[in-house]
Short mmCIF file of C-alpha atoms and ligand atoms in Angstrom, two decimals:
data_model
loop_
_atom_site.label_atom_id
_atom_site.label_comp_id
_atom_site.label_asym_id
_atom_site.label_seq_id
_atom_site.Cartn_x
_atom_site.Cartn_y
_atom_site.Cartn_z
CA UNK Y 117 4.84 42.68 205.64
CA UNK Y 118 7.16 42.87 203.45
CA UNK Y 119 5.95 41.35 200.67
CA UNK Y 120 2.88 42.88 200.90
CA UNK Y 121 4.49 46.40 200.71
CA UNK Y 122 5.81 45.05 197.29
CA UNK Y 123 2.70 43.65 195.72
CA UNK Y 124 1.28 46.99 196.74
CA UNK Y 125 3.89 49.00 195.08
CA UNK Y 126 3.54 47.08 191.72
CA UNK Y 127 -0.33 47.47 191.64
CA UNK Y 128 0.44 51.35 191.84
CA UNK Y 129 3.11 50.63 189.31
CA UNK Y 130 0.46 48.60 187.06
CA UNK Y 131 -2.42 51.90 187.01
CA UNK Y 132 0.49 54.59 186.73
CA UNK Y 133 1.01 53.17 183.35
CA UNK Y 134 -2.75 53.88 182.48
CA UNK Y 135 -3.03 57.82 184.27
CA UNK Y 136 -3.64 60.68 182.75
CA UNK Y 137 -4.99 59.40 179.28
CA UNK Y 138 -5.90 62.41 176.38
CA UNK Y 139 -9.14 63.95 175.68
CA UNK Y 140 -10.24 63.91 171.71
CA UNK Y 141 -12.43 67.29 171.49
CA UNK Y 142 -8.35 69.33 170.28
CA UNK Y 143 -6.10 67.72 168.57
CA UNK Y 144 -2.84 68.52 169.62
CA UNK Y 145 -0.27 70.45 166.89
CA UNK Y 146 2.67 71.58 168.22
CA UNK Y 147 4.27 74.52 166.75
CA UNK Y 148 7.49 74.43 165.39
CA UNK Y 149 10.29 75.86 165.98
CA UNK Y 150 13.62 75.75 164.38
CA UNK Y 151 17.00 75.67 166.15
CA UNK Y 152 21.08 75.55 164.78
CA UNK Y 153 23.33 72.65 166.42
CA UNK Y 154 26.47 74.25 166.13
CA UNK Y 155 30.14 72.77 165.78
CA UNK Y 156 33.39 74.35 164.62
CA UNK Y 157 33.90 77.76 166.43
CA UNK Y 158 32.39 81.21 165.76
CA UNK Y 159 28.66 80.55 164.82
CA UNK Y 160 29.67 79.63 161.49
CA UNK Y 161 29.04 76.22 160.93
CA UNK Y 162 25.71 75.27 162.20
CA UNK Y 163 22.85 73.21 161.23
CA UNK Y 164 18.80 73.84 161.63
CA UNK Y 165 17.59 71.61 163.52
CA UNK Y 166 13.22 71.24 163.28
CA UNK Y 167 11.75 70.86 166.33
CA UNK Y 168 8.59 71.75 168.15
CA UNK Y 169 6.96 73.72 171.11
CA UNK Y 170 4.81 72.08 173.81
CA UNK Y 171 2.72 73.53 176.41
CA UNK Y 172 2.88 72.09 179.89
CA UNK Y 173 -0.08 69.70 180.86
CA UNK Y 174 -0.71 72.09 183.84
CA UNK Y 175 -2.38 74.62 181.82
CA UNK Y 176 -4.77 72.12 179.66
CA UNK Y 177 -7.99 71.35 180.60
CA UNK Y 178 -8.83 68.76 182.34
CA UNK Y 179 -12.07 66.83 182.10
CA UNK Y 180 -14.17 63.59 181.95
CA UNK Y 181 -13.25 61.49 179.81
CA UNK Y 182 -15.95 61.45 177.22
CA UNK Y 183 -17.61 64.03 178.46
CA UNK Y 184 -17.56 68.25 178.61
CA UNK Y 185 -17.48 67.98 182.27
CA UNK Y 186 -14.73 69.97 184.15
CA UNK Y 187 -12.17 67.51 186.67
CA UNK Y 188 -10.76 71.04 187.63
CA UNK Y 189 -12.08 74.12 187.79
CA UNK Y 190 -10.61 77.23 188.33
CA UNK Y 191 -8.62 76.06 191.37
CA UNK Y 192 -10.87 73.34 192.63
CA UNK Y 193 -11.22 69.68 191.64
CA UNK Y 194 -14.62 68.11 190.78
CA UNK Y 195 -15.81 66.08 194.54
CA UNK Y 196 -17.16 63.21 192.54
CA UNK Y 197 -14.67 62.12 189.84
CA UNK Y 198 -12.07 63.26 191.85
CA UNK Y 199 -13.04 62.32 195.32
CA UNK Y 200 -9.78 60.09 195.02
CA UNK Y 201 -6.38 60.59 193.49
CA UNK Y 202 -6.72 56.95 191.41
CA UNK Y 203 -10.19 57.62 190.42
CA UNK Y 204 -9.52 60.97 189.09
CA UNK Y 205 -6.51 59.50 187.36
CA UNK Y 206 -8.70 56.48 185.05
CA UNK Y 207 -11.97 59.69 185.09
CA UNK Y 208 -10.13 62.36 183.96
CA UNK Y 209 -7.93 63.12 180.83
CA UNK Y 210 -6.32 65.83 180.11
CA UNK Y 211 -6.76 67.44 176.34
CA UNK Y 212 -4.99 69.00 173.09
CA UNK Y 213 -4.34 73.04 173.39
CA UNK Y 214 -4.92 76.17 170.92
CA UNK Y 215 -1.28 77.69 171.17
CA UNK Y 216 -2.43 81.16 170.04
CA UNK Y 217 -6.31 81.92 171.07
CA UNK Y 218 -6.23 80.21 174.32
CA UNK Y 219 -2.56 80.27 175.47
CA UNK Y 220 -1.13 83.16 173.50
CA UNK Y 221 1.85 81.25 171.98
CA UNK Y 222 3.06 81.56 168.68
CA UNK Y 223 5.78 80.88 166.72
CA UNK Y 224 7.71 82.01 163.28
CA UNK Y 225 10.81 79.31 162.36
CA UNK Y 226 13.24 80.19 164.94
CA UNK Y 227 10.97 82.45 167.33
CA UNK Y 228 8.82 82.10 170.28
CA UNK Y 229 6.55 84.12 171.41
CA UNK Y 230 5.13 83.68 174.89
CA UNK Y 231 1.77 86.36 175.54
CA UNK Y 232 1.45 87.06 179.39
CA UNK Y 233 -2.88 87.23 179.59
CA UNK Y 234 -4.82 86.14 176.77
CA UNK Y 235 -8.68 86.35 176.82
CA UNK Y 236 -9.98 83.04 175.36
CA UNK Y 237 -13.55 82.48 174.48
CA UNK Y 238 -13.90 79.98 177.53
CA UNK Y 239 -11.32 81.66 179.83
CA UNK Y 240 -8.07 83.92 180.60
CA UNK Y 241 -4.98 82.22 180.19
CA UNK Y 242 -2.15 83.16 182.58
CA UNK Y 243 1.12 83.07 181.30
CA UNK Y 244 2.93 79.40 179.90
CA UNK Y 245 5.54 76.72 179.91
CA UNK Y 246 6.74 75.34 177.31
CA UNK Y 247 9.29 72.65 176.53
CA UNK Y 248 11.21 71.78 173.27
CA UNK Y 249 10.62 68.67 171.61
CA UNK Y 250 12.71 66.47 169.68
CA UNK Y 251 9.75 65.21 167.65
CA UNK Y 252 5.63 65.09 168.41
CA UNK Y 253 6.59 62.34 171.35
CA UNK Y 254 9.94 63.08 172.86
CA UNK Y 255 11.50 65.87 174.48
CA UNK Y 256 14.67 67.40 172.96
CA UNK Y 257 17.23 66.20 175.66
CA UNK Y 258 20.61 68.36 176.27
CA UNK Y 259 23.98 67.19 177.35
CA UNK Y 260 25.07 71.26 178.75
CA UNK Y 261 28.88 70.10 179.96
CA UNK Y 262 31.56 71.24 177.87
CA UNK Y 263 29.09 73.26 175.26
CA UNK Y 264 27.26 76.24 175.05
CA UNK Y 265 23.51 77.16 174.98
CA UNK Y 266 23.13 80.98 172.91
CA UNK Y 267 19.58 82.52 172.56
CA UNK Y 268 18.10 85.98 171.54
CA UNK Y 269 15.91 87.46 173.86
CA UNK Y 270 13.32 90.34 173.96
CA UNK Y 271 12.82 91.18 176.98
CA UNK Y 272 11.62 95.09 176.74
CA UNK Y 273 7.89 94.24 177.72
CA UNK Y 274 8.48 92.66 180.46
CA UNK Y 275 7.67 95.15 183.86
CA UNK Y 276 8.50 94.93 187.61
CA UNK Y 277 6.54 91.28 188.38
CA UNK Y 278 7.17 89.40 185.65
CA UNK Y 279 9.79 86.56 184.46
CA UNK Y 280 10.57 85.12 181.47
CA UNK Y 281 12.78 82.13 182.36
CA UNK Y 282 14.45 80.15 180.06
CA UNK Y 283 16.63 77.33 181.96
CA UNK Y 284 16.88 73.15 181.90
CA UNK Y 285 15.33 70.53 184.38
CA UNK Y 286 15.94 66.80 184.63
CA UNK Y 287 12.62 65.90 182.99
CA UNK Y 288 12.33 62.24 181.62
CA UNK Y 289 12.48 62.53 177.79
CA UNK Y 290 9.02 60.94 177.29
CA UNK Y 291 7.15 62.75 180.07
CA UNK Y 292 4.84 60.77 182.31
CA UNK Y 293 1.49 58.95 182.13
CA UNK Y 294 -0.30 57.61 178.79
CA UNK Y 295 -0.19 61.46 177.64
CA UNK Y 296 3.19 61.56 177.68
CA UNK Y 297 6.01 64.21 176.48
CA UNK Y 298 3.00 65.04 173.39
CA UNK Y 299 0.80 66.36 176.10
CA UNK Y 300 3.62 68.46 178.22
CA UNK Y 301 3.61 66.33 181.50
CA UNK Y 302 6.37 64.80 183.83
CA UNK Y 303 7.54 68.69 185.01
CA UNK Y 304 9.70 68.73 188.03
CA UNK Y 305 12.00 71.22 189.55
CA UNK Y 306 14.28 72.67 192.68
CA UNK Y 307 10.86 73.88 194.29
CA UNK Y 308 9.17 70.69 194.20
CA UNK Y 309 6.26 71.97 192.97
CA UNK Y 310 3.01 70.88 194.46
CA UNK Y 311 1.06 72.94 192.21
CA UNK Y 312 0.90 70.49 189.48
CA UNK Y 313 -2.34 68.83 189.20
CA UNK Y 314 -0.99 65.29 187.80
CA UNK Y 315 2.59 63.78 188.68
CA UNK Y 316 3.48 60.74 187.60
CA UNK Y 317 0.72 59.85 185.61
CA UNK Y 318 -1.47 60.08 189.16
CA UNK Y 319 -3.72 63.48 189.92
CA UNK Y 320 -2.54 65.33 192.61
CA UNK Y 321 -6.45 65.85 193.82
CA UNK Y 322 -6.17 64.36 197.71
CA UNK Y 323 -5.74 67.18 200.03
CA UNK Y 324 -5.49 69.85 197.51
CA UNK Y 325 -5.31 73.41 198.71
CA UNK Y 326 -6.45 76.27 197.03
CA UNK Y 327 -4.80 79.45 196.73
CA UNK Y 328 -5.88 82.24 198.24
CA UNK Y 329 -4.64 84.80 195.73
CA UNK Y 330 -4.45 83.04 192.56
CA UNK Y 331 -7.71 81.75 191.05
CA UNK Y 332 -6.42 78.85 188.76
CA UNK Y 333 -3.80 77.15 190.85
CA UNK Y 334 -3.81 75.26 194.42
CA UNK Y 335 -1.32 73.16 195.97
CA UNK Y 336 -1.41 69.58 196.64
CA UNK Y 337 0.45 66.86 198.43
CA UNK Y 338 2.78 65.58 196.66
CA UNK Y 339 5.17 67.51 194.74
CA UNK Y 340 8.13 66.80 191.91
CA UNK Y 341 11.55 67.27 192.32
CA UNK Y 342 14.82 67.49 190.08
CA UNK Y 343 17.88 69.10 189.38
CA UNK Y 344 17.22 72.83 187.86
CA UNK Y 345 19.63 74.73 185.88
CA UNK Y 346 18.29 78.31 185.09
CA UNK Y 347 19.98 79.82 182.89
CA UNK Y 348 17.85 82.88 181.99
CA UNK Y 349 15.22 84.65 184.91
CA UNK Y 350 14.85 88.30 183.46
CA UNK Y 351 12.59 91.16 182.88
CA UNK Y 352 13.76 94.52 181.58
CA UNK Y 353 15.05 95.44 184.73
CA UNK Y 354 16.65 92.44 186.77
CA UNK Y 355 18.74 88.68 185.72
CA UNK Y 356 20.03 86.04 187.29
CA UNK Y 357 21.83 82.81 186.34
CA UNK Y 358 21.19 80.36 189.04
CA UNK Y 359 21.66 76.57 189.44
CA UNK Y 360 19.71 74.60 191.68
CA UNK Y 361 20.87 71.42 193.31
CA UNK Y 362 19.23 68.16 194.08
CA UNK Y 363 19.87 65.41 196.53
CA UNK Y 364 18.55 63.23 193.31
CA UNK Y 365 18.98 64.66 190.24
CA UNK Y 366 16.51 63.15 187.83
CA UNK Y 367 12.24 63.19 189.21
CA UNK Y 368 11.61 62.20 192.75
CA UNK Y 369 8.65 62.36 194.63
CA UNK Y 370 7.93 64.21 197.52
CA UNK Y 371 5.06 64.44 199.63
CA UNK Y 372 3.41 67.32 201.70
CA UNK Y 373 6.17 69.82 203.88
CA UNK Y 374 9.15 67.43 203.32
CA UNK Y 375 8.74 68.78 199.53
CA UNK Y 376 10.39 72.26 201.15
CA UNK Y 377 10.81 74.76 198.52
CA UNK Y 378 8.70 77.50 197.68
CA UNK Y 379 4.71 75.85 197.99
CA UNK Y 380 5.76 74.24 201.41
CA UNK Y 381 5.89 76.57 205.09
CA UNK Y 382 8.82 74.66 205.37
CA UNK Y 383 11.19 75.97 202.75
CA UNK Y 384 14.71 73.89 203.62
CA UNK Y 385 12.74 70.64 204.48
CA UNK Y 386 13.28 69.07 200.79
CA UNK Y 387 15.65 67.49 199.05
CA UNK Y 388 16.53 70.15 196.61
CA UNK Y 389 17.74 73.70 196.80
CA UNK Y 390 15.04 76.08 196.61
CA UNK Y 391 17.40 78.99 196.32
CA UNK Y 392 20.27 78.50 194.35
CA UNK Y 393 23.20 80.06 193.59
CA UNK Y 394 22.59 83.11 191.45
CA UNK Y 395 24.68 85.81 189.45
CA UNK Y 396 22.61 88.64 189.73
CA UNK Y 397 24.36 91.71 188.54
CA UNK Y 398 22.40 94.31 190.35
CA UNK Y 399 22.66 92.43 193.32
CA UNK Y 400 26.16 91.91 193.41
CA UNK Y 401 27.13 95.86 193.56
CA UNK Y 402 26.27 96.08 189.33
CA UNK Y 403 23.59 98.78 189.35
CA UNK Y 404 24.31 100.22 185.62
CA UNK Y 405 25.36 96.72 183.92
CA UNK Y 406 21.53 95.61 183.36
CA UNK Y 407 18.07 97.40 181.94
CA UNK Y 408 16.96 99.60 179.86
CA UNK Y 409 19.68 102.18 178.68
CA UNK Y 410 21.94 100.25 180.71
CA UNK Y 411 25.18 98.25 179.14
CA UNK Y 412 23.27 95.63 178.26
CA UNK Y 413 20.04 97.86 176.91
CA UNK Y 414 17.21 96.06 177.91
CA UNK Y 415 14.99 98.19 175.65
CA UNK Y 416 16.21 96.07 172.74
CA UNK Y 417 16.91 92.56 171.88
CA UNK Y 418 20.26 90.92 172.20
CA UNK Y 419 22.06 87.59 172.48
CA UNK Y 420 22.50 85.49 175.26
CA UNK Y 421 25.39 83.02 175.45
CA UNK Y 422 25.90 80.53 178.43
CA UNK Y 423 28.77 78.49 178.49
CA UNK Y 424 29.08 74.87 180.82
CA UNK Y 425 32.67 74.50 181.13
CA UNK Y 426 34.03 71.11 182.12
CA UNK Y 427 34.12 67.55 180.54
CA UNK Y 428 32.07 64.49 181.25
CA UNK Y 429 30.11 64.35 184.49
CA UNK Y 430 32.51 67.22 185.76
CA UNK Y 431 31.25 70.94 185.68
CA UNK Y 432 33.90 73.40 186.62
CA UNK Y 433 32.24 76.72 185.62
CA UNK Y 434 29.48 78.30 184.64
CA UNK Y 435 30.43 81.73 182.02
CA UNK Y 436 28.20 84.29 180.38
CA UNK Y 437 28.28 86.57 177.13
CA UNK Y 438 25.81 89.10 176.19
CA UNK Y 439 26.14 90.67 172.20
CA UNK Y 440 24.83 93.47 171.42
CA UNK Y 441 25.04 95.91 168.03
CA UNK Y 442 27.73 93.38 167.52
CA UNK Y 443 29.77 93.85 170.64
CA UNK Y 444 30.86 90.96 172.60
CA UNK Y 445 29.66 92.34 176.89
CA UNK Y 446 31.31 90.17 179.78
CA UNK Y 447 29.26 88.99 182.89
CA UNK Y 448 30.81 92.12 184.96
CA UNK Y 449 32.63 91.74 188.39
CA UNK Y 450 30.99 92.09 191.13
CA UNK Y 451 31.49 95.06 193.57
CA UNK Y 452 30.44 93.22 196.60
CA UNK Y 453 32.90 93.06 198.97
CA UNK Y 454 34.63 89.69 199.38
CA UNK Y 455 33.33 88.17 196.03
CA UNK Y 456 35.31 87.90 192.93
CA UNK Y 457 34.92 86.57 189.85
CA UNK Y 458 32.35 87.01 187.09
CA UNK Y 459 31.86 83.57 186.40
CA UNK Y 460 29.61 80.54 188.85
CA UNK Y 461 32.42 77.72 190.48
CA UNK Y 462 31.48 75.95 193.44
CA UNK Y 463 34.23 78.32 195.37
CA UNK Y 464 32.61 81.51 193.85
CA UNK Y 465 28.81 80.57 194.97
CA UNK Y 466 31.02 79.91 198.80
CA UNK Y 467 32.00 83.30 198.62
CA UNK Y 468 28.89 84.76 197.82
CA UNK Y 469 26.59 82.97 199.94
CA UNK Y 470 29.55 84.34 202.88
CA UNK Y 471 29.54 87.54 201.58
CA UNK Y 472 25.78 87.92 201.59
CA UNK Y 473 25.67 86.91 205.21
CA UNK Y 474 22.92 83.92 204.42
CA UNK Y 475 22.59 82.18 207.53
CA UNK Y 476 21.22 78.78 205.21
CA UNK Y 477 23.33 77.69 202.27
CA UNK Y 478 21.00 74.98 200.78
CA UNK Y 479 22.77 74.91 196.99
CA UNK Y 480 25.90 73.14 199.11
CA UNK Y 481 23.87 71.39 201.45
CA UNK Y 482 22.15 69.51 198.53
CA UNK Y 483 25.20 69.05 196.74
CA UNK Y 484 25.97 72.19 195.08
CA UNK Y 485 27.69 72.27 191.49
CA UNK Y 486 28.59 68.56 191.97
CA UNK Y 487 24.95 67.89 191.72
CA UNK Y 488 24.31 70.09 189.22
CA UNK Y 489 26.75 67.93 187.17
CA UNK Y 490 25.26 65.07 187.82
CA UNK Y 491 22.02 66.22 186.80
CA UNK Y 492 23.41 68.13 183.18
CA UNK Y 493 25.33 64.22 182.79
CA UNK Y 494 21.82 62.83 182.59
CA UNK Y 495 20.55 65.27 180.00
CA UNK Y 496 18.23 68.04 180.17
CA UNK Y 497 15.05 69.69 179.09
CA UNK Y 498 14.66 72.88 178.06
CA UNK Y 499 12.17 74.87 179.11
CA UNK Y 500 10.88 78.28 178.18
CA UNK Y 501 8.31 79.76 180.34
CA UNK Y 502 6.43 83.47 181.42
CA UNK Y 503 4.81 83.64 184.63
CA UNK Y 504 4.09 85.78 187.66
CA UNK Y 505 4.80 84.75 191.68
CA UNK Y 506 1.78 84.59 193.63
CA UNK Y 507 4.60 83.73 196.78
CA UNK Y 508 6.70 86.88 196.61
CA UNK Y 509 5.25 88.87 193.42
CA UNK Y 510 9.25 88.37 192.08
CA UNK Y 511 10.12 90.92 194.22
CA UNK Y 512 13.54 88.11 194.61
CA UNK Y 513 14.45 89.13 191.29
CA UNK Y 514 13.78 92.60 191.40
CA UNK Y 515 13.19 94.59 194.26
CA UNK Y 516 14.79 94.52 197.60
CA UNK Y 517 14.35 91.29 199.42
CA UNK Y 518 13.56 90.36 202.03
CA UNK Y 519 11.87 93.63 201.63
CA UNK Y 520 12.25 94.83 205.43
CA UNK Y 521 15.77 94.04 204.81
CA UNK Y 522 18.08 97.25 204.45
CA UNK Y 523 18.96 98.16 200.34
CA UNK Y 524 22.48 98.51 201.50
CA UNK Y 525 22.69 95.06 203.01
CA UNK Y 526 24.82 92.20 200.97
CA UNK Y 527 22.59 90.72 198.46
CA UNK Y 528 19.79 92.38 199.29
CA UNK Y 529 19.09 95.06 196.62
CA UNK Y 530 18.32 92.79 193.68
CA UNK Y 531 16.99 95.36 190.86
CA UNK Y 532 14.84 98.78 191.20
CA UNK Y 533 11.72 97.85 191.01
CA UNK Y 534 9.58 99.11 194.55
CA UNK Y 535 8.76 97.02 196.98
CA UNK Y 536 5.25 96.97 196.16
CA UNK Y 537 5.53 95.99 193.00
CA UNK Y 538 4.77 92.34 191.07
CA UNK Y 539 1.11 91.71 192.96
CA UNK Y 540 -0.02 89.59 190.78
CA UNK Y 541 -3.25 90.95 190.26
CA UNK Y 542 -1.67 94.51 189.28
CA UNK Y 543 0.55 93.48 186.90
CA UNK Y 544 -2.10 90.98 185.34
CA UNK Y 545 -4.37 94.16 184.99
CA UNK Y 546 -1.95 97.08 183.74
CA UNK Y 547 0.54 94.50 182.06
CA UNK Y 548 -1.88 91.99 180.07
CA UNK Y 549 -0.04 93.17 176.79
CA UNK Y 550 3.09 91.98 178.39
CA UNK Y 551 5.35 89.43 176.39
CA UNK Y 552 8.61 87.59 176.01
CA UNK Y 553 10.45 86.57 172.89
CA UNK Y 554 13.16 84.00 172.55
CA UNK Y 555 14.61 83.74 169.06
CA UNK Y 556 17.71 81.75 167.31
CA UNK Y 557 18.37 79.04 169.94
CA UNK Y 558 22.25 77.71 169.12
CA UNK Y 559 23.76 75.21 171.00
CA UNK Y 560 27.29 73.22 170.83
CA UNK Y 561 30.78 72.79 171.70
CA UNK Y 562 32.26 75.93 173.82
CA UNK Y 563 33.07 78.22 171.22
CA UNK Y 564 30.79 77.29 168.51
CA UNK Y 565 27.58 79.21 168.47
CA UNK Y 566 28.93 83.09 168.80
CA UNK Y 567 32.68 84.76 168.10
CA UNK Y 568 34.29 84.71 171.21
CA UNK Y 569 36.68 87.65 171.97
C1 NAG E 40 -18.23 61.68 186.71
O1 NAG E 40 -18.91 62.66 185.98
C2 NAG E 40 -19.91 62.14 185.13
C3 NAG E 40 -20.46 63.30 184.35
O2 NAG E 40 -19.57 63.63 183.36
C4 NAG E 40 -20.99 61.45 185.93
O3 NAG E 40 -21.95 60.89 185.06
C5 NAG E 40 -20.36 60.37 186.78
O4 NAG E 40 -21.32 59.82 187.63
C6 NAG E 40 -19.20 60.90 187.57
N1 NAG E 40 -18.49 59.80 188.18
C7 NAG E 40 -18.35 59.69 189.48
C8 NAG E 40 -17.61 58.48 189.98
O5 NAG E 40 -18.79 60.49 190.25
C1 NAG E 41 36.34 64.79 186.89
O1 NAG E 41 37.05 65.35 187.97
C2 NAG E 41 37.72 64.40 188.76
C3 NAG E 41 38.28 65.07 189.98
O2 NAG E 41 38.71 66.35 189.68
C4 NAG E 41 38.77 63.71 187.92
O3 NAG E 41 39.42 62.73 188.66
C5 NAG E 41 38.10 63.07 186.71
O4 NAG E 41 39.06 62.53 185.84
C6 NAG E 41 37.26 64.07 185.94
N1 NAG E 41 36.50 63.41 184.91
C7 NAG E 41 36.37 63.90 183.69
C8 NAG E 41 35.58 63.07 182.73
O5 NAG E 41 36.82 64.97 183.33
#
């Protein structure tokens, strides 16, 4: 038995190696974007660094090889060339993108520019992810501990509903399948998504589910875990900063409920922490610290700095900086009883999830910052993303949730946007214009990319 079960696992091995080949109808041109690696302190002495923007392989189009014909369409998979998950993976291929008229992403040396809905001639594009990349094949890989990661953002068109994330997951640096890192694949995070349509070089066809509000995406069996360290969820009105651990940092497999996390009924089943722990301002006590008019005025652009304090596989804290008009803003303290500190340590994310009254506490559970170490320690990639939540229309970010929960509650009051708001198919409607903008990425030693008071 035993050797059988081997021979088997290196024939799936052998044709993982060969799945998910390229289509030849687009070629693929990333666009570039520039970055500084910073040393020294004060933002000073940095260097531009040329790299380029890739879309994720979820959002390309996927057909037969050699042919026009559609492996997935809209949220369904074709019956014949995908009846199985190993046919569909020699069938199908997945092909090059137009950034700007079919995905709405552009780029100007050390900006991106991420659309929200952008009418194509073929179809409407929903939002993106996109990762940075070292060069056409390879990811750009980050070492966080002990240096700091310092963006501009814009995030004044982005309503109630919608996030524009910018955080790090343990990705491999060449991606996955004969497509590769050029082609956006090998995406993993703390949900375990099982919305991807390929992992691993294999399609994700068998058993495939789909959604029942959102016409491009479904959910299959297996799903992709890793480490997640999100360092930026925002629109104008709400943030948080929120690692997610991982009972294995780099990609694992998962397969059907044990994935947990958000596409599973089963959301604590999985190896990784589907919830984090995050420093919200509004939701620890901070109502006037965040949005537009607010200390931090999200009606105009300003700077983002996020510093991993610690040395070598350790991470002791996690600190954040906005600047604005030049001034230097600390994360604020929170006003929620029983948590201090304006800053993420293991003992800080204790008190909160106590002070919150969370009757889970799956960021310890899988490990907590420990993990999170471990996972930073085998390098990162970055990630830079706009999307919507067909689950619980961000509402988590933004609202009051859970939303029969009482606004006064610990941790429940999370920004002012109603209730109601973030349904998907409302904000896709009155927000189509809707856009994020990430600009002058720096990144090195603490101290180095911005003036610290
Ligand atoms: C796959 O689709 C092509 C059309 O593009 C068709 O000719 C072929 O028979 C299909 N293959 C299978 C196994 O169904
Ligand atoms: C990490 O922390 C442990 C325990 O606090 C310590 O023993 C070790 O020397 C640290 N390692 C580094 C590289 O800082």
């Amino acid at each position: 038995m035993l050797s059988r079960a081997f021979l088997l696992g290196s024939i799936f091995a052998t044709s993982l190696v060969s799945g998910q080949g390229v289509g030849s109808y687009q070629t693929e041109t990333h666009p570039k974007l520039t970055w500084q690696q910073c040393s020294g302190t004060g933002g000073s002495n940095c260097r531009t660094v040329n790299g380029e923007i890739v879309i994720d392989a979820n959002w390309r189009w996927l057909h037969v090889k050699g042919d026009y014909k559609n492996c997935y369409d809209g949220n369904t998979w074709d019956t014949t060339n995908c009846s199985d998950n190993d046919k569909c993976s020699s069938n199908c291929v997945v092909e090059g993108a137009d950034y700007s008229a079919t995905y709405g992403i552009t780029t100007s040396s050390s900006a991106l520019t991420l659309k929200f809905v952008t009418k194509g001639s073929y179809s409407t594009n929903i939002g993106s992810r996109t990762y940075l990349m070292k060069d056409t094949n390879t990811y750009q890989m980050f070492n966080l501990i002990g240096n700091e990661f310092t963006f501009d953002v814009d995030v004044s068109q982005l309503p109630c509903g919608l996030n524009g994330a910018l955080y790090f997951v343990v990705m491999d640096s060449k991606g996955q399948g004969t497509a590769g890192a050029k082609y956006g694949t090998g995406y993993c995070d703390g949900q375990c998504p099982r919305d991807l349509k390929f992992i691993n070089g294999k399609a994700n066809a068998a058993g495939w589910q789909p959604s029942s509000n959102d016409q491009n995406a479904g959910v299959g069996e297996r799903g992709a875990c890793c480490a997640e360290m999100d360092v930026w969820e925002a629109n104008s009105i709400s943030t948080a900063l929120t690692p997610h651990s991982c009972d294995t940092v780099s990609f694992s497999e998962c397969s059907g409920e044990n994935c947990g996390g958000t596409y599973s009924d089963t959301r604590y089943a999985g190896p990784c922490d589907p919830n984090g722990c995050d420093f919200n301002p509004y939701r620890l006590g901070v109502t006037d610290f965040y949005g537009k008019g607010k200390t931090v005025d999200t009606s105009k652009p300003f700077t983002v700095v996020t510093q991993f304090l610690g040395s070598g596989s350790n991470l002791s804290e996690i600190k954040r900086f906005y600047v604005q008009n030049g001034k230097v803003i600390e994360n604020p303290q929170p006003k929620t009883k029983g948590i201090t500190g304006n800053s993420i340590t293991q003992q800080w994310c204790d008190a909160e999830n106590k002070a919150n009254q969370e009757d889970v506490y799956p960021f310890k559970d899988h490990g907590g910052m420990r993990s999170m170490a471990q996972g930073m320690a085998k390098g990162m990639v970055l990630v830079m993303s706009l999307w919507d939540d067909h689950y619980a229309n961000m509402l988590w970010l933004d609202s009051t949730y859970p939303t029969d929960k009482d606004a006064s509650f610990p941790g429940a009051a999370r920004g002012d946007c109603p209730i109601t708001s973030g349904v998907p198919a409302d904000v896709e409607s009155q927000n189509a214009n809707a856009q994020v903008k990430y600009s002058n990425i720096k990144f090195g030693p603490i101290g180095s990319t911005f003036k610290q008071p």
